[in-house]
Short mmCIF file of C-alpha atoms in Angstrom, two decimals:
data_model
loop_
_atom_site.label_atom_id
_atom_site.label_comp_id
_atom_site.label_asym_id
_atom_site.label_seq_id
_atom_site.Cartn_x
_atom_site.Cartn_y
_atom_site.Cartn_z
CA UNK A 1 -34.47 45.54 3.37
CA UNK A 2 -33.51 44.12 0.16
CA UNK A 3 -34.04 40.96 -1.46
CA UNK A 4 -31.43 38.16 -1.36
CA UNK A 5 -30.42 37.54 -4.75
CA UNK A 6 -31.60 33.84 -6.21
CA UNK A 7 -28.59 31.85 -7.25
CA UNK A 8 -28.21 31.87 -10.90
CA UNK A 9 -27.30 27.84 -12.54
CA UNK A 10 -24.37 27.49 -14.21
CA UNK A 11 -25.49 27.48 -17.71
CA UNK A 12 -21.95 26.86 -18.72
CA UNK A 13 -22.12 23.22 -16.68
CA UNK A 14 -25.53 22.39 -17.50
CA UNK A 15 -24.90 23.23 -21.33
CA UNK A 16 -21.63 21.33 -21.44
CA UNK A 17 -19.67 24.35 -22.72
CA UNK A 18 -16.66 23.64 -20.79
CA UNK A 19 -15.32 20.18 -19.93
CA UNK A 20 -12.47 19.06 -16.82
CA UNK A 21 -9.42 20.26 -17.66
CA UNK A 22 -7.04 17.31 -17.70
CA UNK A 23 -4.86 16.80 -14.17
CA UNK A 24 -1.66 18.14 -14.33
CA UNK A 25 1.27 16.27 -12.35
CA UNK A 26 2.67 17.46 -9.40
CA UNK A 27 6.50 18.24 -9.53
CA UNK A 28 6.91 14.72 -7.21
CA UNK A 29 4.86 13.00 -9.51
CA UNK A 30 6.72 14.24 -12.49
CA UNK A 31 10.34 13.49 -10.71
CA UNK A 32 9.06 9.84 -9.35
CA UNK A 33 8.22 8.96 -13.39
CA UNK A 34 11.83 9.95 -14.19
CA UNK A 35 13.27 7.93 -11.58
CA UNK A 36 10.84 5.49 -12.29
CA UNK A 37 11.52 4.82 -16.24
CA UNK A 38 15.63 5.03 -14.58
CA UNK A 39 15.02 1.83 -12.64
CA UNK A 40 12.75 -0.21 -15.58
CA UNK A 41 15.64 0.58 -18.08
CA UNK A 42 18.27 -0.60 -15.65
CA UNK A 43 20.19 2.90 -15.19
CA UNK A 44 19.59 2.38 -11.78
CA UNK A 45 20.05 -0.89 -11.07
CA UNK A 46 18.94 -2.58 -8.04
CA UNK A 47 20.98 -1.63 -4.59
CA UNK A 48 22.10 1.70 -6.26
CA UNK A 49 22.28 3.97 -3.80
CA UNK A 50 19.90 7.76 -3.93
CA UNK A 51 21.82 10.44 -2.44
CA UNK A 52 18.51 13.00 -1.62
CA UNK A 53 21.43 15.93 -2.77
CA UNK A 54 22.34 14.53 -5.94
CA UNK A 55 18.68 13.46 -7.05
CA UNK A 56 17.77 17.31 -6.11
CA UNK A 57 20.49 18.61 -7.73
CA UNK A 58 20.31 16.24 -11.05
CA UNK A 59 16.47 17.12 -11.59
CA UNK A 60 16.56 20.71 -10.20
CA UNK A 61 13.70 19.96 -7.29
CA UNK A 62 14.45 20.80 -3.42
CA UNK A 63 15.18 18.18 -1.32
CA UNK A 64 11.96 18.23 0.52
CA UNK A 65 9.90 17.30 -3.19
CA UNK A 66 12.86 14.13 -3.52
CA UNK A 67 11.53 13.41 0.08
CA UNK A 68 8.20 13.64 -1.39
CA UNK A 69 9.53 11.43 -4.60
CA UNK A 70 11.11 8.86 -2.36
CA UNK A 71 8.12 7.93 -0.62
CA UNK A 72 6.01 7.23 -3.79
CA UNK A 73 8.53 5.27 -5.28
CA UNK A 74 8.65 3.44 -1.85
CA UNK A 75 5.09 2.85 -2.01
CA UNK A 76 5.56 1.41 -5.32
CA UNK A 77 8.07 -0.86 -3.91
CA UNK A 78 10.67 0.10 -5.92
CA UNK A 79 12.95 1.53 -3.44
CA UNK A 80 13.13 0.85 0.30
CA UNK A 81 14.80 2.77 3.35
CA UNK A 82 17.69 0.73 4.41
CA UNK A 83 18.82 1.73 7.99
CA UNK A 84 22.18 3.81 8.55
CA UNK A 85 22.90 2.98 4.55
CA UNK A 86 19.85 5.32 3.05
CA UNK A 87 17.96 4.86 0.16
CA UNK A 88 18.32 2.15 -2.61
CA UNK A 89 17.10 0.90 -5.31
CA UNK A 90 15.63 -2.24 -3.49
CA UNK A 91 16.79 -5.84 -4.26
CA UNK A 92 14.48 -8.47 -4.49
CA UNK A 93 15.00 -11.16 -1.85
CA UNK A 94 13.60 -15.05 -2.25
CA UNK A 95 10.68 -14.49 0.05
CA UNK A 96 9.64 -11.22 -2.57
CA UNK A 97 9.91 -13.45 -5.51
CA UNK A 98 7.92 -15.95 -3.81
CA UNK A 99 5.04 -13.85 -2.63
CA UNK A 100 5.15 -12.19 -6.63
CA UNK A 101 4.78 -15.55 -7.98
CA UNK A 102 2.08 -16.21 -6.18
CA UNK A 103 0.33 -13.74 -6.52
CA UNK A 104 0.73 -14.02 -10.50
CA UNK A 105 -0.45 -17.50 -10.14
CA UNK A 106 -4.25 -15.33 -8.43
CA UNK A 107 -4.49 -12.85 -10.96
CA UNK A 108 -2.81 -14.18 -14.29
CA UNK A 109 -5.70 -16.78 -15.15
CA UNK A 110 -8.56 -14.13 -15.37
CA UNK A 111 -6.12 -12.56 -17.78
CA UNK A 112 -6.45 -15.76 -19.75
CA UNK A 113 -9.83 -16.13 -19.81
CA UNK A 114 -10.45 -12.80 -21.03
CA UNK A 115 -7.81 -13.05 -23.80
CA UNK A 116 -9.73 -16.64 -25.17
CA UNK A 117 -13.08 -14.01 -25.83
CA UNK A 118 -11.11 -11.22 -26.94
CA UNK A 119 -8.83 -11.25 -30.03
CA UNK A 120 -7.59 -7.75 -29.43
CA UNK A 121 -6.15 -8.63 -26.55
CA UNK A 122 -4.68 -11.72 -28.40
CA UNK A 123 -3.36 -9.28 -31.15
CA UNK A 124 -1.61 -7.29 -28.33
CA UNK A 125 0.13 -10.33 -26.86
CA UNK A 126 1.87 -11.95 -30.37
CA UNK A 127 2.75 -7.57 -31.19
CA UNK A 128 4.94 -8.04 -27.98
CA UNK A 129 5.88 -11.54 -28.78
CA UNK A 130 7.37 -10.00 -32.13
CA UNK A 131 8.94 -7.32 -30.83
CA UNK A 132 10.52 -9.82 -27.87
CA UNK A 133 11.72 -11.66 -30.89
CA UNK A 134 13.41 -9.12 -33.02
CA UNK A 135 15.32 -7.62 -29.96
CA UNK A 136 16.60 -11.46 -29.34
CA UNK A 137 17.85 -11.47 -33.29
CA UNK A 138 19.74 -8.50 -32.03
CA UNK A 139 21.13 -10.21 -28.51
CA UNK A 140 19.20 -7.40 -26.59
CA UNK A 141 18.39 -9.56 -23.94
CA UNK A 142 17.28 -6.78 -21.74
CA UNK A 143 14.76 -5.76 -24.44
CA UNK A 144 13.74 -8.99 -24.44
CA UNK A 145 12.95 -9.04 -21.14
CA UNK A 146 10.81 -5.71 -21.46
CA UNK A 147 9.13 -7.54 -24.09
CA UNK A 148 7.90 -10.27 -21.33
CA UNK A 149 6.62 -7.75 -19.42
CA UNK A 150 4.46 -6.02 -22.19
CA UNK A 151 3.35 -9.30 -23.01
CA UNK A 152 2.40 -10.14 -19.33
CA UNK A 153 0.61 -6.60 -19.32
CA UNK A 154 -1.62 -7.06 -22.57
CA UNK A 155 -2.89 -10.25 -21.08
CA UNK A 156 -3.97 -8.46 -17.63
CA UNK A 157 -5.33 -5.03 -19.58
CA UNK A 158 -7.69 -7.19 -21.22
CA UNK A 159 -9.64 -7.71 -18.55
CA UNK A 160 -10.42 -3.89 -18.32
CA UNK A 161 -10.27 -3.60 -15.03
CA UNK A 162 -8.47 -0.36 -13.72
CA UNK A 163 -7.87 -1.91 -10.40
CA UNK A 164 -6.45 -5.34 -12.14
CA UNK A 165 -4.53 -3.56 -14.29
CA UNK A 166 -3.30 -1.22 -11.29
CA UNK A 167 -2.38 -4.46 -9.66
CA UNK A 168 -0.54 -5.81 -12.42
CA UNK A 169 1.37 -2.65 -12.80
CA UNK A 170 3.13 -3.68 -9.69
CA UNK A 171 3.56 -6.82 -9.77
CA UNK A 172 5.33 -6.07 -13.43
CA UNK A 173 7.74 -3.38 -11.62
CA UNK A 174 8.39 -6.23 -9.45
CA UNK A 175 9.42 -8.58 -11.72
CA UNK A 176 10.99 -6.46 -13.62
CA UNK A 177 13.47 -5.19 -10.49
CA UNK A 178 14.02 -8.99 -10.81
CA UNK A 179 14.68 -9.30 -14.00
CA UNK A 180 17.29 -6.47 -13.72
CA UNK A 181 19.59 -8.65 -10.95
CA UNK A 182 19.86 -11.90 -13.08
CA UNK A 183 23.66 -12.98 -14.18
CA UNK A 184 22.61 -14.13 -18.07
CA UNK A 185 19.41 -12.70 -18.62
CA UNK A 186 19.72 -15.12 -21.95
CA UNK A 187 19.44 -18.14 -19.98
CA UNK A 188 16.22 -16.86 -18.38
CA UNK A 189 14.36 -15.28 -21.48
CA UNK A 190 15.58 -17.28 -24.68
CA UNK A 191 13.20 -20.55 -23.13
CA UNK A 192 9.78 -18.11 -22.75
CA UNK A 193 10.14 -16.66 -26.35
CA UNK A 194 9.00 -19.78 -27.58
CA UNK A 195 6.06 -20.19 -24.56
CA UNK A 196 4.57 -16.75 -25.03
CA UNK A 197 3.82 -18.02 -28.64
CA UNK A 198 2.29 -21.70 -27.34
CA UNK A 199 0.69 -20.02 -24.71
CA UNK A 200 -1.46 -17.46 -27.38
CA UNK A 201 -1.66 -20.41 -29.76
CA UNK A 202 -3.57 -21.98 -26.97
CA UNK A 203 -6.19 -19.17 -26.42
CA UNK A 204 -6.65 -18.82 -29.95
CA UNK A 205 -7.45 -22.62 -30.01
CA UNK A 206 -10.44 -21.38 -27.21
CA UNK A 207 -9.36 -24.17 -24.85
CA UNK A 208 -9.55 -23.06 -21.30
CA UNK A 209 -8.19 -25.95 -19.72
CA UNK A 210 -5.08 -26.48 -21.91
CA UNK A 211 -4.43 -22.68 -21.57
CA UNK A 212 -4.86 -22.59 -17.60
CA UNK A 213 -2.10 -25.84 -17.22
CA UNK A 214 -0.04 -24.45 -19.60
CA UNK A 215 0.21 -21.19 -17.68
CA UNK A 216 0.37 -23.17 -14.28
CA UNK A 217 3.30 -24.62 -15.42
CA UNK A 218 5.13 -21.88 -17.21
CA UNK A 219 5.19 -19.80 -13.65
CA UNK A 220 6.23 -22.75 -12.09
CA UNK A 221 9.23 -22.71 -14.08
CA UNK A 222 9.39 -19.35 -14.46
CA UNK A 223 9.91 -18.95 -10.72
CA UNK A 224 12.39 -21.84 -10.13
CA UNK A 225 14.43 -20.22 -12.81
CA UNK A 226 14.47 -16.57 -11.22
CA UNK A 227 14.92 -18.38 -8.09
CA UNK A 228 17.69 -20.21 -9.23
CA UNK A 229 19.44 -17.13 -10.18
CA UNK A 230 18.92 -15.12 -7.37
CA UNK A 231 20.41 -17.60 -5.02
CA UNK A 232 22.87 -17.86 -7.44
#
């Protein structure tokens, strides 16, 4: 009878001769990031309506991958089911900006406390401020809005937390879906230019308490005024 042969190691492993190749997309994955950067830049604006045919044939998938696309974005909250009227580009409603707001009001503050310790993450927040500000020199309102956003997201990333940051992903594509409904975008943005720089002169002053109230009141306002213009 002969010998079972040992099992050899991977030398190649154990040596560190070959590393992980990097994860590829899936087609879905690939489509949902088109859509995805569509909706952000307000090229499908909320309540647009996704014909599965048209999405198939505009990005040359089958129909069953923009089934496969439609539920990520749904799970991302961007787009929502709507009965006997299909899929759309969802609209955010008063109880959704309420329950974002709130949630903002959880998560924003350990943003803020990370920022006072960390003047990367301060240097991050006035690059978005600047950029906010030369897209308002230009009336690019919906830049400016974007630049909100970015500003919002430097504060959460410096807590480097992947599951923060995943959760302030969202809640930005959230906003942002609101953002994209408001009448004058001006009247919302022009005021928060001029907070976004009190609110970093604040952390780079290191005081904690200041900062905090200052941001307590800024989404306070923030909200009515979104508020005010979705009811509008």
């Amino acid at each position: 009878m002969k010998e079972k042969a040992a099992a050899q190691p991977n030398l190649l492993a154990e040596d560190n001769l070959l590393s992980p190749l990097p994860p590829r997309p899936s087609t879905a994955e690939h489509a949902a990031s088109v859509l995805r950067v569509q909706i952000a830049e307000g090229r499908l604006p909320p309540g647009t309506r996704l014909r599965e045919e048209h999405v198939a044939e505009s990005l040359a998938i089958s129909r069953n991958t923009v089934r496969e696309v439609f539920r990520l974005l749904a799970n991302e909250r961007l787009i929502e089911h709507v009965a006997y009227r299909g899929v759309r580009v969802r609209r955010m409603g008063a109880e959704d900006i309420r329950a974002l707001y709130r949630t903002r009001r959880l998560v924003e503050p350990l943003g803020l406390r990370a920022a006072i310790a960390d003047a990367e993450v301060r240097a991050a927040m006035r690059a978005a401020i600047d950029g906010a500000a030369v897209a308002a020199g230009k009336n690019d309102w919906h830049t400016v809005g974007t630049g909100d956003i970015a500003f919002h997201r430097a504060l959460m990333d410096g807590c480097h937390s992947v599951h923060l940051s995943a959760m302030a992903e969202q809640l930005l594509a959230e906003l942002r879906l609101a953002f994209l409904q408001l009448p004058d975008p001006e009247l919302l943005h022009r005021p928060y230019l001029a907070r976004n720089h009190h609110l970093v002169d604040l952390l780079e002053a290191g005081d904690e308490a200041a900062v905090l109230a200052e941001l307590d009141d800024y989404l306070t306002c923030s909200e009515r005024d979104v508020m005010r213009s979705i009811d509008a």
